[in-house]
Short mmCIF file of C-alpha atoms and ligand atoms in Angstrom, two decimals:
data_model
loop_
_atom_site.label_atom_id
_atom_site.label_comp_id
_atom_site.label_asym_id
_atom_site.label_seq_id
_atom_site.Cartn_x
_atom_site.Cartn_y
_atom_site.Cartn_z
CA MET A 14 0.00 0.00 0.00
CA LYS A 15 1.27 3.48 -0.85
CA LEU A 16 0.12 5.94 1.79
CA ALA A 17 -0.15 9.66 1.15
CA ASP A 18 3.18 11.48 1.58
CA ARG A 19 1.83 13.66 4.40
CA ILE A 20 1.36 10.59 6.64
CA ALA A 21 5.16 10.34 6.97
CA ARG A 22 5.05 13.79 8.64
CA LEU A 23 2.35 12.91 11.19
CA GLY A 24 3.63 12.61 14.75
CA THR A 25 1.81 11.21 17.74
CA GLU A 26 1.27 11.57 21.47
CA THR A 27 3.93 9.24 22.75
CA ALA A 28 2.53 9.39 26.31
CA PHE A 29 0.00 6.82 25.09
CA ALA A 30 2.93 4.49 24.23
CA VAL A 31 4.22 4.85 27.80
CA SER A 32 0.70 3.93 29.00
CA ALA A 33 0.81 0.79 26.86
CA GLU A 34 4.21 -0.18 28.32
CA ALA A 35 2.92 0.38 31.86
CA ALA A 36 -0.20 -1.71 31.08
CA ALA A 37 1.98 -4.55 29.72
CA PHE A 38 4.10 -4.43 32.88
CA ALA A 39 0.99 -4.51 35.07
CA ALA A 40 -0.41 -7.45 33.05
CA GLN A 41 2.63 -9.46 34.18
CA GLY A 42 1.35 -9.07 37.73
CA ASN A 43 3.41 -6.02 38.69
CA LYS A 44 2.19 -2.99 40.64
CA VAL A 45 2.23 0.23 38.59
CA TYR A 46 2.12 3.78 39.98
CA PRO A 47 0.69 5.71 37.01
CA PHE A 48 2.13 9.21 36.66
CA HIS A 49 2.35 9.06 32.85
CA LEU A 50 -0.98 10.16 31.38
CA GLY A 51 -2.78 13.47 31.89
CA ASP A 52 -6.12 11.78 32.48
CA LEU A 53 -8.21 12.09 35.63
CA ASN A 54 -9.30 9.18 37.83
CA LEU A 55 -12.03 11.42 39.29
CA LYS A 56 -15.72 11.29 38.38
CA THR A 57 -17.51 13.93 36.33
CA PRO A 58 -19.71 15.90 38.76
CA ALA A 59 -23.08 14.17 39.29
CA ASN A 60 -25.14 17.23 38.24
CA VAL A 61 -23.24 17.38 34.92
CA GLN A 62 -23.82 13.64 34.33
CA ALA A 63 -27.53 14.06 35.16
CA ALA A 64 -27.93 16.92 32.65
CA ALA A 65 -26.53 14.73 29.87
CA ILE A 66 -28.83 11.85 30.74
CA LYS A 67 -31.86 14.17 30.89
CA ALA A 68 -31.01 15.74 27.54
CA MET A 69 -30.62 12.28 26.01
CA GLN A 70 -33.95 11.13 27.43
CA GLU A 71 -35.59 14.28 26.10
CA GLY A 72 -34.44 13.35 22.61
CA ARG A 73 -31.41 15.64 22.09
CA THR A 74 -29.88 12.81 20.13
CA GLY A 75 -30.03 14.08 16.55
CA TYR A 76 -27.72 16.42 14.71
CA CYS A 77 -27.47 19.94 16.09
CA PRO A 78 -26.07 23.15 14.59
CA ASN A 79 -22.52 22.73 13.23
CA GLY A 80 -21.09 25.38 15.55
CA GLY A 81 -22.89 24.06 18.63
CA ILE A 82 -26.24 24.73 20.25
CA PRO A 83 -26.89 28.48 20.61
CA GLN A 84 -27.57 28.32 24.39
CA LEU A 85 -24.11 26.81 25.05
CA ARG A 86 -22.39 29.21 22.66
CA GLU A 87 -23.98 32.17 24.46
CA ILE A 88 -23.23 30.95 27.97
CA LEU A 89 -19.66 30.02 27.10
CA ALA A 90 -19.12 33.43 25.43
CA GLU A 91 -20.24 35.15 28.63
CA ASP A 92 -18.15 32.90 30.87
CA VAL A 93 -14.95 33.23 28.84
CA SER A 94 -15.43 36.99 28.40
CA ALA A 95 -15.87 37.55 32.13
CA ALA A 96 -12.80 35.52 33.04
CA ARG A 97 -10.60 37.31 30.47
CA ASN A 98 -12.11 40.80 30.53
CA VAL A 99 -13.02 40.85 26.83
CA LYS A 100 -16.31 40.82 24.92
CA TYR A 101 -17.11 37.67 22.98
CA THR A 102 -20.55 36.75 21.68
CA MET A 103 -21.85 33.39 20.45
CA GLU A 104 -20.52 34.29 16.98
CA ASN A 105 -17.00 33.98 18.40
CA ILE A 106 -17.56 30.39 19.54
CA ALA A 107 -17.38 27.10 17.60
CA ILE A 108 -18.12 24.08 19.76
CA GLN A 109 -15.75 21.15 19.15
CA PRO A 110 -15.49 17.49 20.11
CA GLY A 111 -12.74 18.22 22.67
CA GLY A 112 -9.95 20.76 22.94
CA LYS A 113 -7.61 19.00 20.55
CA PRO A 114 -9.52 19.58 17.25
CA THR A 115 -8.83 23.32 17.62
CA ILE A 116 -5.14 22.64 16.98
CA SER A 117 -5.49 21.14 13.53
CA LYS A 118 -8.35 23.46 12.55
CA PHE A 119 -6.23 26.47 13.52
CA PHE A 120 -3.42 25.34 11.21
CA MET A 121 -5.78 24.38 8.41
CA SER A 122 -7.43 27.84 8.58
CA LEU A 123 -4.33 30.04 8.86
CA MET A 124 -1.17 28.25 7.74
CA ASN A 125 0.08 27.86 4.19
CA PRO A 126 2.74 25.26 3.28
CA GLY A 127 6.17 26.67 4.15
CA ASP A 128 4.88 29.13 6.77
CA GLU A 129 6.91 29.13 9.96
CA VAL A 130 5.17 28.44 13.25
CA LEU A 131 6.78 29.17 16.64
CA TYR A 132 5.79 26.58 19.21
CA PRO A 133 6.76 25.61 22.76
CA ASN A 134 9.32 22.85 23.24
CA PRO A 135 9.11 21.07 25.62
CA GLY A 136 5.41 21.20 24.79
CA TYR A 137 2.31 19.29 23.88
CA PRO A 138 3.56 17.04 21.03
CA ILE A 139 0.52 17.51 18.84
CA TYR A 140 1.62 21.03 17.81
CA GLU A 141 4.81 19.74 16.15
CA SER A 142 2.90 16.89 14.58
CA GLN A 143 0.09 19.02 13.14
CA ILE A 144 2.33 21.84 11.91
CA GLU A 145 4.48 19.38 9.92
CA PHE A 146 1.51 17.26 8.77
CA HIS A 147 -0.08 20.38 7.21
CA GLY A 148 3.18 21.38 5.53
CA GLY A 149 4.37 24.17 7.85
CA LYS A 150 7.81 24.59 9.37
CA ALA A 151 7.91 23.96 13.11
CA VAL A 152 10.22 26.42 14.88
CA PRO A 153 10.65 25.62 18.58
CA TYR A 154 11.18 28.02 21.50
CA GLY A 155 12.21 26.88 24.96
CA PHE A 156 11.83 27.66 28.64
CA ILE A 157 14.16 28.76 31.42
CA GLU A 158 13.95 27.23 34.90
CA GLY A 159 13.33 30.14 37.30
CA GLU A 160 13.25 30.23 41.08
CA LYS A 161 9.48 29.65 41.32
CA ASN A 162 8.33 28.96 37.79
CA PHE A 163 9.47 28.03 34.30
CA GLU A 164 9.62 31.09 32.05
CA ILE A 165 9.39 31.33 28.28
CA ASP A 166 12.79 32.12 26.81
CA THR A 167 11.52 35.28 25.10
CA ASP A 168 14.99 36.06 23.73
CA MET A 169 15.05 32.72 21.97
CA LEU A 170 11.51 33.29 20.76
CA GLU A 171 12.36 36.70 19.35
CA SER A 172 15.58 35.50 17.73
CA ARG A 173 13.72 32.80 15.83
CA ILE A 174 11.19 35.09 14.17
CA THR A 175 11.83 35.53 10.47
CA PRO A 176 9.90 37.12 7.59
CA ARG A 177 8.26 33.70 7.06
CA SER A 178 6.95 33.49 10.63
CA ARG A 179 3.20 33.65 10.56
CA LEU A 180 1.85 31.82 13.59
CA LEU A 181 2.69 31.41 17.25
CA VAL A 182 1.48 28.72 19.65
CA LEU A 183 1.24 29.82 23.25
CA ASN A 184 0.28 27.24 25.86
CA ASP A 185 -0.24 29.24 28.99
CA LEU A 186 -0.68 27.40 31.56
CA GLN A 187 1.69 24.86 30.18
CA ASN A 188 1.84 21.12 29.72
CA PRO A 189 4.37 19.69 30.66
CA THR A 190 6.28 22.29 32.73
CA GLY A 191 3.33 23.86 34.61
CA ALA A 192 4.74 27.22 33.47
CA GLU A 193 2.57 30.30 33.79
CA CYS A 194 3.39 33.54 31.94
CA SER A 195 4.03 36.61 34.08
CA MET A 196 2.46 39.89 32.94
CA ALA A 197 5.89 40.94 31.64
CA GLU A 198 6.15 37.78 29.49
CA LEU A 199 2.63 38.32 28.11
CA GLU A 200 3.43 41.98 27.29
CA LYS A 201 6.62 40.97 25.50
CA ILE A 202 4.74 38.32 23.50
CA ALA A 203 1.99 40.80 22.59
CA GLU A 204 4.62 43.25 21.41
CA LEU A 205 6.20 40.58 19.14
CA VAL A 206 2.80 39.53 17.84
CA ARG A 207 1.96 43.14 16.86
CA LYS A 208 5.37 43.86 15.44
CA HIS A 209 5.57 40.74 13.29
CA ASP A 210 1.87 40.49 12.43
CA LEU A 211 1.41 37.00 13.90
CA TRP A 212 -1.70 34.96 14.61
CA VAL A 213 -1.71 33.11 17.94
CA LEU A 214 -3.16 29.81 19.07
CA CYS A 215 -3.76 30.36 22.82
CA ASP A 216 -3.99 26.85 24.18
CA GLU A 217 -5.83 27.46 27.46
CA ALA A 218 -6.73 23.83 28.21
CA TYR A 219 -5.63 24.36 31.88
CA PHE A 220 -7.02 27.87 32.41
CA ASP A 221 -9.38 26.71 35.18
CA ILE A 222 -7.08 24.08 36.73
CA ARG A 223 -5.46 26.35 39.28
CA TYR A 224 -5.11 26.31 43.04
CA GLN A 225 -4.56 29.94 43.91
CA GLY A 226 -4.56 33.32 42.16
CA ARG A 227 -6.27 34.05 38.83
CA SER A 228 -5.40 32.85 35.36
CA LYS A 229 -4.47 35.52 32.82
CA SER A 230 -4.89 35.34 29.06
CA LEU A 231 -3.02 36.94 26.20
CA VAL A 232 -6.39 37.98 24.72
CA SER A 233 -6.82 40.53 27.53
CA LEU A 234 -3.90 42.64 26.25
CA PRO A 235 -4.49 45.44 23.73
CA ASP A 236 -5.22 44.31 20.12
CA MET A 237 -4.81 40.62 21.05
CA VAL A 238 -8.48 39.64 20.89
CA ASP A 239 -8.32 40.20 17.11
CA ARG A 240 -5.23 37.98 16.70
CA CYS A 241 -5.79 35.12 19.10
CA ILE A 242 -7.73 31.86 18.76
CA ILE A 243 -8.39 30.21 22.12
CA LEU A 244 -8.39 26.44 22.57
CA TYR A 245 -11.03 25.83 25.27
CA THR A 246 -11.93 22.43 26.74
CA PHE A 247 -14.36 20.97 29.24
CA SER A 248 -12.10 17.94 29.63
CA LYS A 249 -10.07 18.96 32.63
CA LYS A 250 -12.18 21.21 34.86
CA PHE A 251 -15.18 18.85 34.94
CA ALA A 252 -13.13 15.62 34.63
CA MET A 253 -14.73 15.01 31.21
CA THR A 254 -11.72 13.86 29.13
CA GLY A 255 -13.63 10.95 27.60
CA TRP A 256 -16.82 12.91 26.86
CA ARG A 257 -15.04 14.96 24.18
CA LEU A 258 -16.28 18.56 24.37
CA GLY A 259 -14.46 21.83 23.87
CA ALA A 260 -14.54 24.98 21.76
CA THR A 261 -12.59 27.23 19.41
CA ILE A 262 -12.96 30.88 20.40
CA GLY A 263 -11.80 33.86 18.30
CA PRO A 264 -12.68 36.49 15.70
CA LYS A 265 -15.91 35.79 13.81
CA GLU A 266 -14.27 35.61 10.36
CA ILE A 267 -12.09 32.67 11.56
CA ILE A 268 -14.86 31.02 13.59
CA ASP A 269 -16.98 30.97 10.39
CA VAL A 270 -14.18 29.08 8.65
CA ILE A 271 -13.76 26.73 11.61
CA ILE A 272 -17.49 25.95 11.55
CA LYS A 273 -17.14 25.13 7.87
CA LEU A 274 -14.36 22.69 8.85
CA ASN A 275 -16.76 21.23 11.45
CA VAL A 276 -19.30 20.63 8.67
CA ASN A 277 -16.64 18.76 6.70
CA ASP A 278 -15.14 16.82 9.59
CA GLU A 279 -17.80 15.77 12.09
CA SER A 280 -21.02 17.75 11.23
CA CYS A 281 -21.51 18.68 14.88
CA SER A 282 -20.28 17.81 18.37
CA ASN A 283 -22.26 15.41 20.50
CA HIS A 284 -25.67 17.01 20.97
CA PHE A 285 -26.80 15.92 24.49
CA ILE A 286 -23.35 16.47 26.03
CA GLN A 287 -23.68 20.16 25.23
CA TYR A 288 -26.54 20.35 27.76
CA ALA A 289 -24.20 18.83 30.36
CA ALA A 290 -21.68 21.57 29.60
CA ILE A 291 -24.38 24.22 30.24
CA GLU A 292 -25.00 22.61 33.62
CA GLY A 293 -21.25 22.68 34.29
CA LEU A 294 -21.04 26.39 33.53
CA THR A 295 -24.22 27.51 35.25
CA GLY A 296 -25.05 24.85 37.87
CA ASP A 297 -23.77 23.87 41.28
CA LEU A 298 -19.94 23.87 41.43
CA THR A 299 -19.50 21.92 44.66
CA GLU A 300 -18.14 18.78 42.99
CA ALA A 301 -16.04 20.71 40.46
CA ARG A 302 -14.40 22.56 43.36
CA GLN A 303 -13.80 19.21 45.10
CA ILE A 304 -11.85 18.04 41.98
CA LEU A 305 -9.54 21.01 42.39
CA ALA A 306 -9.14 20.45 46.13
CA THR A 307 -8.21 16.81 45.52
CA LEU A 308 -5.68 17.77 42.85
CA LYS A 309 -4.10 20.39 45.13
CA GLU A 310 -3.65 17.84 47.91
CA ARG A 311 -1.93 15.48 45.45
CA ARG A 312 0.32 18.21 44.11
CA ASP A 313 1.53 19.18 47.57
CA GLN A 314 2.19 15.64 48.58
CA ALA A 315 4.11 14.80 45.38
CA VAL A 316 6.19 17.99 45.43
CA ASP A 317 7.15 17.48 49.08
CA ILE A 318 8.32 13.92 48.48
CA LEU A 319 10.17 14.74 45.26
CA ASN A 320 12.07 17.57 46.92
CA ASP A 321 13.13 15.18 49.61
CA ILE A 322 14.89 12.91 47.08
CA GLU A 323 18.62 13.49 46.59
CA GLY A 324 19.29 14.84 43.10
CA ILE A 325 15.72 15.98 42.35
CA LYS A 326 14.44 19.55 42.39
CA CYS A 327 10.75 20.22 41.79
CA LEU A 328 8.92 23.54 41.49
CA ARG A 329 5.36 23.83 42.81
CA PRO A 330 3.18 25.24 39.98
CA ASP A 331 -0.07 27.01 40.96
CA ALA A 332 -1.82 25.47 37.94
CA THR A 333 -2.17 22.39 35.72
CA PHE A 334 -1.82 18.89 37.13
CA TYR A 335 1.76 18.31 36.00
CA LEU A 336 5.17 18.42 37.66
CA TRP A 337 8.39 18.85 35.70
CA PRO A 338 11.16 17.95 38.17
CA ASN A 339 14.77 18.43 37.31
CA VAL A 340 16.29 14.95 37.74
CA THR A 341 19.80 15.63 36.45
CA GLY A 342 21.44 14.77 39.78
CA ALA A 343 19.31 11.70 40.33
CA MET A 344 20.12 10.27 36.91
CA GLN A 345 23.84 10.85 37.49
CA LYS A 346 23.58 9.12 40.87
CA THR A 347 22.00 6.01 39.39
CA GLY A 348 24.43 5.91 36.47
CA LEU A 349 21.44 5.83 34.07
CA THR A 350 22.36 8.81 31.96
CA ASP A 351 19.94 8.47 29.06
CA TYR A 352 16.24 9.14 29.38
CA ASP A 353 14.94 5.81 28.15
CA SER A 354 17.13 3.62 30.32
CA PHE A 355 16.29 5.78 33.38
CA ARG A 356 12.52 5.63 32.69
CA LYS A 357 12.47 1.90 31.91
CA THR A 358 14.71 0.91 34.84
CA VAL A 359 12.61 2.95 37.27
CA LEU A 360 9.45 1.27 35.95
CA GLN A 361 11.01 -2.22 36.30
CA GLN A 362 12.47 -1.58 39.73
CA THR A 363 9.74 0.50 41.38
CA GLY A 364 6.60 0.38 39.22
CA VAL A 365 6.66 4.20 38.93
CA SER A 366 5.66 5.14 35.40
CA PHE A 367 6.24 8.61 33.91
CA CYS A 368 7.08 10.45 30.72
CA THR A 369 10.39 12.18 30.09
CA ARG A 370 11.49 15.25 28.18
CA LEU A 371 11.69 13.08 25.05
CA HIS A 372 7.89 12.82 24.95
CA PHE A 373 7.46 16.58 24.54
CA GLY A 374 9.24 17.46 21.31
CA ARG A 375 12.70 17.04 19.84
CA PRO A 376 15.24 18.29 22.45
CA LEU A 377 16.80 21.68 21.64
CA GLU A 378 20.50 22.21 21.04
CA GLY A 379 22.49 22.87 24.21
CA GLU A 380 20.04 21.32 26.70
CA ASP A 381 22.10 19.97 29.60
CA GLN A 382 19.51 19.50 32.32
CA TYR A 383 17.25 16.44 32.50
CA TYR A 384 13.50 16.54 33.25
CA ILE A 385 10.67 14.09 33.63
CA ARG A 386 6.91 14.74 33.71
CA LEU A 387 4.73 13.44 36.49
CA ALA A 388 0.95 13.82 36.06
CA TYR A 389 -0.87 13.47 39.38
CA SER A 390 -4.38 13.59 37.89
CA GLY A 391 -4.75 9.82 37.74
CA ILE A 392 -3.26 8.63 41.06
CA ASN A 393 -4.58 8.93 44.63
CA THR A 394 -2.53 10.22 47.57
CA PRO A 395 -1.76 6.86 49.24
CA GLU A 396 -0.36 5.60 45.94
CA ILE A 397 1.59 8.82 45.40
CA GLU A 398 3.19 8.31 48.77
CA LYS A 399 4.02 4.65 48.13
CA GLY A 400 5.23 5.14 44.55
CA LEU A 401 7.41 8.16 45.17
CA GLY A 402 8.70 6.50 48.36
CA LYS A 403 9.94 3.64 46.19
CA LEU A 404 11.48 6.12 43.72
CA LYS A 405 13.34 7.77 46.60
CA ALA A 406 14.66 4.44 47.85
CA PHE A 407 15.75 3.41 44.35
CA ILE A 408 17.63 6.63 43.68
CA GLU A 409 19.22 6.99 47.08
CA GLN A 410 20.35 3.37 47.31
N1 LIG B 7 -3.81 21.09 24.93
C1 LIG B 7 -3.02 20.63 25.93
C2 LIG B 7 -1.86 21.47 26.33
C3 LIG B 7 -3.30 19.42 26.56
O1 LIG B 7 -2.47 18.98 27.52
C4 LIG B 7 -4.39 18.68 26.13
C5 LIG B 7 -4.69 17.37 26.74
O2 LIG B 7 -3.98 16.78 27.47
C6 LIG B 7 -5.18 19.19 25.11
C7 LIG B 7 -4.86 20.37 24.51
C8 LIG B 7 -6.35 18.41 24.55
O3 LIG B 7 -7.46 18.47 25.35
P1 LIG B 7 -8.71 17.55 25.08
O4 LIG B 7 -8.51 16.30 25.80
O5 LIG B 7 -9.86 18.34 25.59
O6 LIG B 7 -8.83 17.34 23.61
#
């Protein structure tokens, strides 16, 4: 069979491969401590579930408008506008089956073959995959480890802008580092966007997964609302990863194009689930808040244990459910100096399963520090304690 040439350029989310390895190890009768996948082992709030069931029973099971049901588009426009201090209406919203479809639809709408796209690396691997699949040139920018937070290397970002640069991907709050842009970083990025006439994909999948303070958005800065497309998802905040519901949010002229892509790709997002999303946005938030409280407890426990391990240094991000500890010293100590042998040996010896820097884009030239990613969204506190306790014993002995 001769596949289309573009398939050779399609990447993947290699975290799923780590999941498969962990599952195979567990199938041999071994205990696994799953820190690899950004999925939640928490239930969708009961009121959200009930709204979906009610809508289904009431017959909301046929096709619905391609851009989503008007009630949800209106409520989401109000909600997103209030949180970001901008003014969107339903015409700025295209409902999607998840957050992820916004990534490819953004590139299909705005990128021509050969256009350069600046994207975060380490970062969510689907950006690199989709840029290259659609014939663009993926140009990475990196992060600097600060005292309290990872920061975008804005000097690197600026130095990589060329006359062919057309798009920028900004994932604030970030997977995998947990990085959150300061106001100064956002202002610098807005300045570059204006100066170089860029369009921005603002991946805000984790906007509402935060434990203190308030999330900021690039769209709140002057002129940005006309240049930014937001990736919004219900997956994380209502523990709805498997339901598949999200939205693309941006200027009407682009949203109209995105809705035309919806018509071509999936006709519409799941009809009755959109009523569940309305309940999530307007109904009782007790259980949604409990999800955050549970995640915060897990974060604190994991960070405390990690920082107690010789050769590991872990920041405590206020948002996302990821940790990106620097494990350079620990790897040296164990003599396992390449990522794959460290990851596989730790799995074999302790059952602790995680992703490494290699799962988040091709490493940049000159990187000399080693990082792994621990997701604490799918593991309870007693298991965090046991698993990371085993990791500590393995590294220190
Ligand atoms: N963007 C980032 C940064 C993510 O980490 C994820 C999921 O892990 C997504 C987008 C996709 O979200 P969804 O599961 O809603 O498609």
